[in-house]
Short mmCIF file of C-alpha atoms in Angstrom, two decimals:
data_model
loop_
_atom_site.label_atom_id
_atom_site.label_comp_id
_atom_site.label_asym_id
_atom_site.label_seq_id
_atom_site.Cartn_x
_atom_site.Cartn_y
_atom_site.Cartn_z
CA UNK A 16 -7.58 42.74 100.66
CA UNK A 17 -7.69 40.59 103.79
CA UNK A 18 -10.63 38.49 102.57
CA UNK A 19 -9.04 37.80 99.34
CA UNK A 20 -9.04 34.15 98.46
CA UNK A 21 -5.54 32.76 98.24
CA UNK A 22 -5.95 31.10 94.92
CA UNK A 23 -2.55 29.52 94.98
CA UNK A 24 -3.18 28.06 98.41
CA UNK A 25 -6.57 26.70 97.34
CA UNK A 26 -4.97 24.74 94.51
CA UNK A 27 -3.27 21.46 95.08
CA UNK A 28 0.11 21.30 96.63
CA UNK A 29 1.53 20.61 93.22
CA UNK A 30 0.24 23.96 92.08
CA UNK A 31 -2.14 24.64 89.14
CA UNK A 32 -1.53 23.33 85.62
CA UNK A 33 -1.17 25.70 82.80
CA UNK A 34 -3.59 25.50 79.88
CA UNK A 35 -0.83 24.27 77.62
CA UNK A 36 0.01 21.52 80.06
CA UNK A 37 -3.50 20.24 80.33
CA UNK A 38 -4.16 20.30 76.60
CA UNK A 39 -0.87 18.55 75.96
CA UNK A 40 -1.68 15.90 78.58
CA UNK A 41 -5.16 15.49 77.22
CA UNK A 42 -3.77 15.08 73.74
CA UNK A 43 -1.37 12.38 74.94
CA UNK A 44 -4.20 10.55 76.71
CA UNK A 45 -6.40 10.72 73.64
CA UNK A 46 -3.74 9.66 71.21
CA UNK A 47 -2.59 6.77 73.40
CA UNK A 48 -6.09 5.63 74.19
CA UNK A 49 -7.72 6.00 70.78
CA UNK A 50 -5.80 4.62 67.86
CA UNK A 51 -6.62 5.53 64.23
CA UNK A 52 -10.07 4.25 63.44
CA UNK A 53 -12.85 4.40 60.91
CA UNK A 54 -15.60 6.81 61.89
CA UNK A 55 -18.88 7.29 60.13
CA UNK A 56 -21.23 10.20 60.25
CA UNK A 57 -22.93 13.00 58.39
CA UNK A 58 -20.62 15.66 57.04
CA UNK A 59 -21.46 19.24 57.91
CA UNK A 60 -19.92 22.72 58.02
CA UNK A 61 -17.42 22.06 55.26
CA UNK A 62 -14.80 24.77 54.68
CA UNK A 63 -11.73 24.74 52.46
CA UNK A 64 -8.86 26.87 53.72
CA UNK A 65 -6.58 28.82 51.38
CA UNK A 66 -3.83 26.35 52.24
CA UNK A 67 -6.00 23.60 50.72
CA UNK A 68 -6.83 21.97 54.07
CA UNK A 69 -10.41 20.91 54.60
CA UNK A 70 -12.31 21.61 57.85
CA UNK A 71 -15.66 20.07 58.64
CA UNK A 72 -17.60 18.28 61.33
CA UNK A 73 -19.12 14.83 61.50
CA UNK A 74 -22.30 14.34 63.42
CA UNK A 75 -25.02 11.89 64.24
CA UNK A 76 -28.27 12.35 66.21
CA UNK A 77 -26.56 13.01 69.51
CA UNK A 78 -23.04 14.29 69.00
CA UNK A 79 -20.59 15.90 66.68
CA UNK A 80 -16.84 16.05 66.28
CA UNK A 81 -14.57 18.46 64.47
CA UNK A 82 -12.40 17.09 61.66
CA UNK A 83 -9.47 18.31 59.60
CA UNK A 84 -8.24 16.75 56.38
CA UNK A 85 -4.93 18.21 55.27
CA UNK A 86 -4.26 19.11 51.64
CA UNK A 87 -1.71 16.33 51.36
CA UNK A 88 -4.54 13.83 51.88
CA UNK A 89 -7.52 15.54 50.32
CA UNK A 90 -5.66 16.20 47.04
CA UNK A 91 -6.21 12.54 46.22
CA UNK A 92 -9.94 13.12 46.15
CA UNK A 93 -11.60 14.30 42.98
CA UNK A 94 -13.92 16.84 44.52
CA UNK A 95 -14.83 18.29 47.92
CA UNK A 96 -17.69 16.43 49.60
CA UNK A 97 -21.10 18.00 49.67
CA UNK A 98 -22.95 19.08 52.80
CA UNK A 99 -24.99 16.36 54.48
CA UNK A 100 -23.13 13.51 52.79
CA UNK A 101 -22.82 10.26 54.76
CA UNK A 102 -19.10 9.51 54.92
CA UNK A 103 -16.57 7.14 56.38
CA UNK A 104 -13.29 8.63 57.49
CA UNK A 105 -10.09 6.96 58.55
CA UNK A 106 -9.07 9.27 61.38
CA UNK A 107 -6.64 9.74 64.21
CA UNK A 108 -8.37 11.28 67.25
CA UNK A 109 -6.37 14.10 68.73
CA UNK A 110 -6.51 17.37 70.64
CA UNK A 111 -6.11 20.61 68.79
CA UNK A 112 -4.11 22.19 71.52
CA UNK A 113 -4.35 25.84 70.47
CA UNK A 114 -8.09 25.68 70.89
CA UNK A 115 -8.36 22.87 73.32
CA UNK A 116 -10.66 21.13 70.89
CA UNK A 117 -11.05 17.44 70.40
CA UNK A 118 -10.77 16.65 66.69
CA UNK A 119 -10.20 13.93 64.15
CA UNK A 120 -7.28 14.16 61.74
CA UNK A 121 -8.63 12.51 58.62
CA UNK A 122 -6.36 10.55 56.29
CA UNK A 123 -9.00 9.01 54.05
CA UNK A 124 -12.59 9.85 53.25
CA UNK A 125 -15.09 7.59 51.54
CA UNK A 126 -18.71 8.16 50.89
CA UNK A 127 -21.02 5.46 52.15
CA UNK A 128 -22.15 5.12 48.58
CA UNK A 129 -19.10 3.35 47.12
CA UNK A 130 -16.92 5.63 44.94
CA UNK A 131 -19.56 8.29 45.40
CA UNK A 132 -17.19 11.22 45.27
CA UNK A 133 -15.44 9.98 42.20
CA UNK A 134 -18.68 9.32 40.48
CA UNK A 135 -20.05 12.70 41.44
CA UNK A 136 -16.96 14.48 40.13
CA UNK A 137 -16.98 12.39 36.99
CA UNK A 138 -20.64 13.09 36.32
CA UNK A 139 -20.18 16.79 36.87
CA UNK A 140 -17.21 17.05 34.52
CA UNK A 141 -18.96 14.85 31.98
CA UNK A 142 -22.02 17.07 32.05
CA UNK A 143 -19.80 20.11 31.44
CA UNK A 144 -18.11 18.45 28.49
CA UNK A 145 -21.44 17.35 27.12
CA UNK A 146 -22.87 20.84 27.43
CA UNK A 147 -19.95 22.14 25.37
CA UNK A 148 -20.54 19.52 22.70
CA UNK A 149 -17.23 17.76 23.29
CA UNK A 150 -18.87 14.35 23.57
CA UNK A 151 -20.79 14.68 20.31
CA UNK A 152 -20.11 11.58 18.19
CA UNK A 153 -20.03 13.86 15.13
CA UNK A 154 -16.81 15.36 16.48
CA UNK A 155 -14.98 12.06 16.12
CA UNK A 156 -12.43 12.26 13.36
CA UNK A 157 -11.32 9.28 11.29
CA UNK A 158 -7.72 8.16 11.78
CA UNK A 159 -5.33 8.64 8.85
CA UNK A 160 -4.63 5.52 6.77
CA UNK A 161 -0.89 6.03 6.55
CA UNK A 162 0.41 8.24 9.35
CA UNK A 163 3.78 9.91 8.80
CA UNK A 164 4.30 10.98 12.37
CA UNK A 165 2.63 9.59 15.47
CA UNK A 166 2.91 11.39 18.79
CA UNK A 167 2.67 9.52 22.06
CA UNK A 168 1.89 11.49 25.18
CA UNK A 169 2.86 9.38 28.16
CA UNK A 170 5.52 9.00 30.78
CA UNK A 171 9.10 8.50 29.66
CA UNK A 172 9.58 5.34 31.64
CA UNK A 173 6.17 3.73 31.61
CA UNK A 174 5.22 0.50 29.89
CA UNK A 175 2.96 2.39 27.47
CA UNK A 176 5.86 3.92 25.52
CA UNK A 177 7.55 0.57 25.12
CA UNK A 178 4.38 -1.17 23.98
CA UNK A 179 3.52 1.51 21.42
CA UNK A 180 7.08 1.48 20.10
CA UNK A 181 7.08 -2.24 19.53
CA UNK A 182 3.75 -2.23 17.70
CA UNK A 183 4.55 0.76 15.48
CA UNK A 184 7.96 -0.71 14.54
CA UNK A 185 6.29 -3.97 13.54
CA UNK A 186 3.19 -2.67 11.79
CA UNK A 187 4.20 0.62 10.24
CA UNK A 188 7.89 1.48 10.49
CA UNK A 189 7.36 4.25 7.92
CA UNK A 190 5.95 6.36 10.67
CA UNK A 191 8.13 8.31 13.01
CA UNK A 192 7.09 7.96 16.62
CA UNK A 193 7.48 11.08 18.72
CA UNK A 194 7.36 10.96 22.48
CA UNK A 195 5.98 14.00 24.24
CA UNK A 196 6.80 13.14 27.81
CA UNK A 197 4.41 13.86 30.67
CA UNK A 198 3.98 12.29 34.05
CA UNK A 199 0.70 10.38 34.13
CA UNK A 200 0.18 10.12 37.86
CA UNK A 201 0.85 12.21 40.91
CA UNK A 202 0.21 15.83 41.70
CA UNK A 203 1.93 17.23 38.60
CA UNK A 204 0.34 14.83 36.15
CA UNK A 205 -2.64 17.01 35.29
CA UNK A 206 -0.49 20.04 34.44
CA UNK A 207 2.11 18.07 32.55
CA UNK A 208 -0.49 16.22 30.48
CA UNK A 209 -2.24 19.46 29.57
CA UNK A 210 1.06 21.07 28.60
CA UNK A 211 2.11 18.08 26.49
CA UNK A 212 -1.27 17.93 24.73
CA UNK A 213 -1.09 21.64 23.88
CA UNK A 214 2.35 21.10 22.42
CA UNK A 215 1.02 18.60 19.87
CA UNK A 216 -0.46 21.35 17.71
CA UNK A 217 3.03 22.67 17.06
CA UNK A 218 4.59 19.47 15.76
CA UNK A 219 4.83 19.48 11.97
CA UNK A 220 3.63 16.54 9.86
CA UNK A 221 1.83 15.10 12.85
CA UNK A 222 -1.03 12.89 11.67
CA UNK A 223 -2.28 11.20 14.84
CA UNK A 224 -1.62 11.20 18.59
CA UNK A 225 -1.88 8.54 21.26
CA UNK A 226 -2.39 9.59 24.87
CA UNK A 227 -2.39 7.17 27.74
CA UNK A 228 -0.64 4.90 30.16
CA UNK A 229 -0.51 1.29 31.15
CA UNK A 230 -2.98 -0.12 33.63
CA UNK A 231 -3.19 1.34 37.11
CA UNK A 232 -5.43 1.62 40.09
CA UNK A 233 -8.45 3.86 39.93
CA UNK A 234 -6.61 6.61 41.80
CA UNK A 235 -3.80 6.40 39.24
CA UNK A 236 -6.25 6.78 36.42
CA UNK A 237 -7.83 9.82 37.94
CA UNK A 238 -5.71 12.27 35.97
CA UNK A 239 -7.42 11.00 32.83
CA UNK A 240 -10.75 11.89 34.39
CA UNK A 241 -9.69 15.48 34.86
CA UNK A 242 -11.91 17.89 33.00
CA UNK A 243 -8.89 20.01 32.10
CA UNK A 244 -7.06 17.07 30.56
CA UNK A 245 -10.21 16.00 28.68
CA UNK A 246 -10.56 19.51 27.23
CA UNK A 247 -6.89 19.52 26.24
CA UNK A 248 -7.49 16.22 24.41
CA UNK A 249 -10.46 17.75 22.60
CA UNK A 250 -8.29 20.69 21.51
CA UNK A 251 -5.60 18.56 19.86
CA UNK A 252 -5.72 19.44 16.14
CA UNK A 253 -5.09 15.85 14.94
CA UNK A 254 -7.12 12.72 15.74
CA UNK A 255 -6.40 11.31 19.19
CA UNK A 256 -6.44 7.68 20.31
CA UNK A 257 -6.82 7.27 24.05
CA UNK A 258 -5.30 4.29 25.81
CA UNK A 259 -5.69 4.57 29.52
CA UNK A 260 -5.05 0.92 30.08
CA UNK A 261 -8.16 0.02 31.94
CA UNK A 262 -10.60 -2.38 30.41
CA UNK A 263 -13.52 -1.66 32.67
CA UNK A 264 -13.41 2.04 33.49
CA UNK A 265 -13.99 4.55 30.74
CA UNK A 266 -12.28 7.83 31.52
CA UNK A 267 -13.28 11.31 30.37
CA UNK A 268 -10.26 11.26 28.05
CA UNK A 269 -11.66 8.12 26.45
CA UNK A 270 -14.98 9.84 25.90
CA UNK A 271 -13.43 12.90 24.28
CA UNK A 272 -10.81 11.08 22.19
CA UNK A 273 -11.58 10.20 18.57
CA UNK A 274 -10.89 6.52 19.20
CA UNK A 275 -10.70 4.66 22.49
CA UNK A 276 -8.33 1.72 22.75
CA UNK A 277 -8.23 -0.66 25.73
CA UNK A 278 -4.41 -0.69 25.92
CA UNK A 279 -1.46 1.28 24.51
CA UNK A 280 -0.64 -1.63 22.17
CA UNK A 281 -4.19 -1.60 20.84
CA UNK A 282 -3.96 2.17 20.38
CA UNK A 283 -0.79 1.78 18.32
CA UNK A 284 -2.48 -0.87 16.20
CA UNK A 285 -5.51 1.37 15.67
CA UNK A 286 -3.27 4.25 14.59
CA UNK A 287 -1.26 2.28 12.03
CA UNK A 288 -1.95 0.15 8.97
CA UNK A 289 -0.46 -3.31 8.81
CA UNK A 290 2.61 -3.31 6.59
CA UNK A 291 1.92 -6.79 5.20
CA UNK A 292 -1.63 -5.87 4.31
CA UNK A 293 -0.47 -2.70 2.62
CA UNK A 294 2.09 -4.68 0.64
CA UNK A 295 -0.62 -7.10 -0.44
CA UNK A 296 -2.82 -4.16 -1.41
CA UNK A 297 0.01 -2.70 -3.50
CA UNK A 298 0.46 -6.08 -5.19
CA UNK A 299 -3.23 -6.16 -5.98
CA UNK A 300 -3.10 -2.65 -7.41
CA UNK A 301 -0.08 -3.60 -9.51
CA UNK A 302 -2.03 -6.52 -10.91
CA UNK A 303 -5.02 -4.38 -11.72
CA UNK A 304 -2.75 -1.85 -13.38
CA UNK A 305 -1.20 -4.59 -15.52
CA UNK A 306 -4.66 -5.92 -16.40
CA UNK A 307 -5.73 -2.47 -17.49
CA UNK A 308 -2.79 -2.27 -19.85
CA UNK A 309 -3.41 -5.77 -21.15
CA UNK A 310 -7.09 -5.13 -21.75
CA UNK A 311 -6.23 -1.87 -23.40
CA UNK A 312 -3.71 -3.59 -25.68
CA UNK A 313 -6.29 -6.25 -26.54
CA UNK A 314 -8.79 -3.61 -27.40
CA UNK A 315 -6.35 -1.82 -29.67
CA UNK A 316 -5.42 -5.05 -31.35
CA UNK A 317 -9.06 -5.93 -31.83
CA UNK A 318 -9.76 -2.56 -33.29
CA UNK A 319 -6.92 -2.84 -35.78
CA UNK A 320 -8.10 -6.27 -36.86
CA UNK A 321 -11.66 -5.10 -37.11
CA UNK A 322 -10.59 -2.11 -39.18
CA UNK A 323 -8.71 -4.42 -41.51
CA UNK A 324 -11.75 -6.62 -41.87
CA UNK A 325 -14.00 -3.70 -42.44
CA UNK A 326 -11.59 -2.31 -44.98
CA UNK A 327 -11.54 -5.66 -46.78
CA UNK A 328 -15.27 -5.91 -46.51
CA UNK A 329 -15.73 -2.47 -47.93
CA UNK A 330 -13.34 -3.11 -50.76
CA UNK A 331 -14.90 -6.46 -51.52
CA UNK A 332 -18.34 -5.00 -51.70
CA UNK A 333 -17.10 -2.25 -53.92
CA UNK A 334 -15.35 -4.72 -56.14
CA UNK A 335 -18.40 -6.90 -56.30
CA UNK A 336 -20.53 -3.94 -57.08
CA UNK A 337 -18.02 -2.92 -59.73
CA UNK A 338 -17.98 -6.44 -61.13
CA UNK A 339 -21.75 -6.50 -61.18
CA UNK A 340 -21.85 -3.21 -62.93
CA UNK A 341 -19.27 -4.39 -65.41
CA UNK A 342 -21.17 -7.52 -66.35
CA UNK A 343 -24.32 -5.48 -66.63
CA UNK A 344 -22.57 -3.11 -68.93
CA UNK A 345 -21.09 -6.04 -70.78
CA UNK A 346 -24.56 -7.53 -71.17
CA UNK A 347 -25.82 -4.34 -72.59
CA UNK A 348 -22.83 -4.11 -74.88
CA UNK A 349 -23.57 -7.65 -76.11
CA UNK A 350 -27.17 -6.82 -76.68
CA UNK A 351 -26.15 -3.87 -78.80
CA UNK A 352 -23.45 -5.75 -80.74
CA UNK A 353 -24.59 -7.13 -84.14
CA UNK A 354 -22.23 -10.01 -83.59
CA UNK A 355 -24.53 -11.35 -80.92
CA UNK A 356 -27.37 -11.44 -83.45
CA UNK A 357 -25.17 -13.23 -85.95
CA UNK A 358 -24.42 -15.83 -83.32
CA UNK A 359 -28.09 -16.72 -83.35
CA UNK A 360 -27.85 -17.66 -87.13
CA UNK A 361 -28.38 -14.30 -88.79
CA UNK A 362 -25.90 -12.93 -91.36
CA UNK A 363 -25.22 -9.54 -92.86
CA UNK A 364 -24.72 -8.97 -96.58
CA UNK A 365 -22.48 -6.12 -97.70
CA UNK A 366 -21.51 -5.03 -101.24
CA UNK A 367 -17.93 -4.50 -102.40
CA UNK A 368 -17.96 -1.11 -100.73
CA UNK A 369 -19.12 -2.43 -97.45
CA UNK A 370 -22.67 -1.06 -97.66
CA UNK A 371 -25.15 -3.25 -96.00
CA UNK A 372 -27.61 -4.75 -98.45
CA UNK A 373 -30.98 -4.52 -96.70
CA UNK A 374 -33.64 -4.75 -99.39
CA UNK A 375 -34.39 -6.66 -102.65
CA UNK A 376 -33.63 -3.53 -104.63
CA UNK A 377 -30.08 -3.55 -103.27
CA UNK A 378 -29.31 -6.77 -105.06
CA UNK A 379 -28.77 -6.98 -108.82
CA UNK A 380 -28.68 -10.32 -110.82
CA UNK A 381 -25.20 -11.95 -110.78
CA UNK A 382 -23.92 -9.36 -108.26
CA UNK A 383 -21.07 -10.37 -106.03
CA UNK A 384 -21.26 -9.42 -102.32
CA UNK A 385 -19.97 -10.61 -98.95
CA UNK A 386 -21.86 -12.34 -96.18
CA UNK A 387 -20.77 -11.65 -92.62
CA UNK A 388 -21.58 -14.63 -90.43
CA UNK A 389 -20.74 -14.99 -86.78
CA UNK A 390 -17.22 -16.33 -87.35
CA UNK A 391 -16.18 -14.71 -90.66
CA UNK A 392 -17.12 -13.61 -94.19
CA UNK A 393 -18.30 -15.68 -97.11
CA UNK A 394 -17.98 -14.40 -100.73
CA UNK A 395 -21.33 -14.76 -102.51
CA UNK A 396 -23.15 -13.95 -105.80
CA UNK A 397 -26.77 -13.60 -106.71
CA UNK A 398 -28.16 -15.99 -109.40
CA UNK A 399 -28.28 -14.86 -113.06
CA UNK A 400 -31.75 -14.14 -114.14
CA UNK W 26 10.79 14.77 7.88
CA UNK W 27 10.94 14.96 4.08
CA UNK W 28 8.65 17.26 2.16
CA UNK W 29 7.17 16.17 -1.12
CA UNK W 30 4.83 13.32 -1.76
CA UNK W 31 4.15 10.87 1.04
CA UNK W 32 3.37 7.20 0.98
CA UNK W 33 -0.28 8.10 1.43
CA UNK W 34 -0.23 10.43 -1.58
CA UNK W 35 1.50 7.83 -3.77
CA UNK W 36 -0.91 5.09 -2.83
CA UNK W 37 -4.04 7.18 -3.05
CA UNK W 38 -3.02 8.52 -6.47
CA UNK W 39 -2.29 4.97 -7.59
CA UNK W 40 -5.79 3.92 -6.52
CA UNK W 41 -7.33 6.78 -8.48
CA UNK W 42 -5.26 5.87 -11.55
CA UNK W 43 -6.31 2.22 -11.43
CA UNK W 44 -9.97 3.19 -11.10
CA UNK W 45 -9.72 5.61 -14.02
CA UNK W 46 -8.01 3.04 -16.20
CA UNK W 47 -10.56 0.41 -15.24
CA UNK W 48 -13.39 2.70 -16.24
CA UNK W 49 -11.79 2.43 -19.71
CA UNK W 50 -13.15 5.61 -21.23
CA UNK W 51 -9.83 7.34 -21.81
CA UNK W 52 -8.21 7.69 -25.18
CA UNK W 53 -5.11 5.62 -25.71
CA UNK W 54 -2.64 8.45 -25.20
CA UNK W 55 -4.09 9.51 -21.84
CA UNK W 56 -4.35 5.90 -20.75
CA UNK W 57 -0.70 5.26 -21.49
CA UNK W 58 0.36 8.41 -19.65
CA UNK W 59 -1.70 7.38 -16.63
CA UNK W 60 -0.29 3.90 -16.77
CA UNK W 61 3.23 5.26 -16.69
CA UNK W 62 2.42 7.48 -13.74
CA UNK W 63 0.81 4.52 -12.00
CA UNK W 64 3.94 2.44 -12.40
CA UNK W 65 6.04 5.32 -11.00
CA UNK W 66 3.77 5.70 -7.98
CA UNK W 67 3.79 1.97 -7.39
CA UNK W 68 7.56 1.90 -7.52
CA UNK W 69 7.77 4.88 -5.14
CA UNK W 70 5.42 3.34 -2.59
CA UNK W 71 7.25 0.03 -2.66
CA UNK W 72 10.60 1.74 -2.22
CA UNK W 73 9.29 3.58 0.82
CA UNK W 74 8.01 0.36 2.34
CA UNK W 75 11.30 -1.38 1.75
CA UNK W 76 13.39 1.46 3.16
CA UNK W 77 11.30 2.02 6.28
CA UNK W 78 13.04 1.77 9.61
CA UNK W 79 11.25 2.60 12.82
CA UNK W 80 12.46 5.86 14.34
CA UNK W 81 11.59 7.26 17.73
CA UNK W 82 12.09 10.90 18.64
CA UNK W 83 11.35 12.98 21.64
CA UNK W 84 9.83 16.43 21.63
CA UNK W 85 10.53 18.84 24.42
CA UNK W 86 9.76 22.50 24.86
CA UNK W 87 12.35 24.66 26.57
CA UNK W 88 11.50 27.53 28.91
CA UNK W 89 11.10 29.92 26.02
CA UNK W 90 8.58 27.50 24.51
CA UNK W 91 10.82 26.51 21.60
CA UNK W 92 10.32 22.94 20.45
CA UNK W 93 13.28 20.64 20.29
CA UNK W 94 13.18 17.23 18.61
CA UNK W 95 15.86 14.73 19.60
CA UNK W 96 16.47 11.08 19.02
CA UNK W 97 14.98 9.31 21.98
CA UNK W 98 17.82 7.06 22.89
CA UNK W 99 20.85 8.81 21.55
#
């Protein structure tokens, strides 16, 4: 092997670097020379690893660079980006030593279209909910007038619980407020909210539920845009008031809930009647009840009076009729009585035996008889011949 | 939470009673009976309103999935 090239001699006097050394040095040079920066480009070759890390490349017309976005960072995004999307990434340039590859470690990813990913995820989930009829206005249930038990699904130490408590205590202290605690932001929020919402169906005497949180940034609100959480809201067996504490953004939970309130306080007010108004209503009912009784009593009284009058009227008429009949009869009696004839100047002659003397032949000369006139009898005698 | 009639039941029954009485086509006996019931319901609803005190509970499920209801702040 006399002609063999002495590789070690051909290298520098320092000797050759190992691969690990050169990649490590290159990495140090890159990381010292290129600080974290925003990079824009077209996303391509997207792959999600089992571990949850995202791998993709960014390219433009002339070059491309490999990128990794670890699960810790990409979990804040609503959905993986689609192929060909124009994106901005906040990235730290580095060397992936095991492969000797230059790459960007991505901490943040935005689409060039502002909020594009969020909107895309939102639209997709919304379309799914719509397809399943969960956004149908006909599904909206009316809230109960006088809730006995109100559940609030929110975090134990958030402002929402306090606000709801204050309003319920003031407006409708008859209701019992039941907290079903769930974290409303962070990695566990989605699971905890779904679990808490499922639990609602098992609480007895529950009439209405409030789900929500106080105001937060859009990232904080994202849990309420989760399709899973929205479906869990739709499955709650009692009416749900959503209060995600964001005036401008409507979340999927808001769309699925029976009533959407802008804040937790407003949700509590929507779920309860006002005690003073209810008291006034009771007073009004009491008055109407009393009026009913009064009117009824008046009517009875009137009826009794009217009966009395009618009775009198009936009797009077009968009496009058009787009186009329009597005088009629009396008239007839008069007409038949001979006394009435006598009163007109006639008289009746009777003999000693009381026989009425009607004709000439009944009278003899010098015969005594009696004359009945209207007011008595007169002894009389016919002339001697 | 107590079983039996609720505030809502009392008030809704009272509303029905007032409407029936106002329609005025009941005989006197039925009207008086309804009136008495109405007064009872009214009294019940008012007592509930007067006695109300806001209560806050907390519901938790243990590992076995059994629900537990506690007072929220002891």
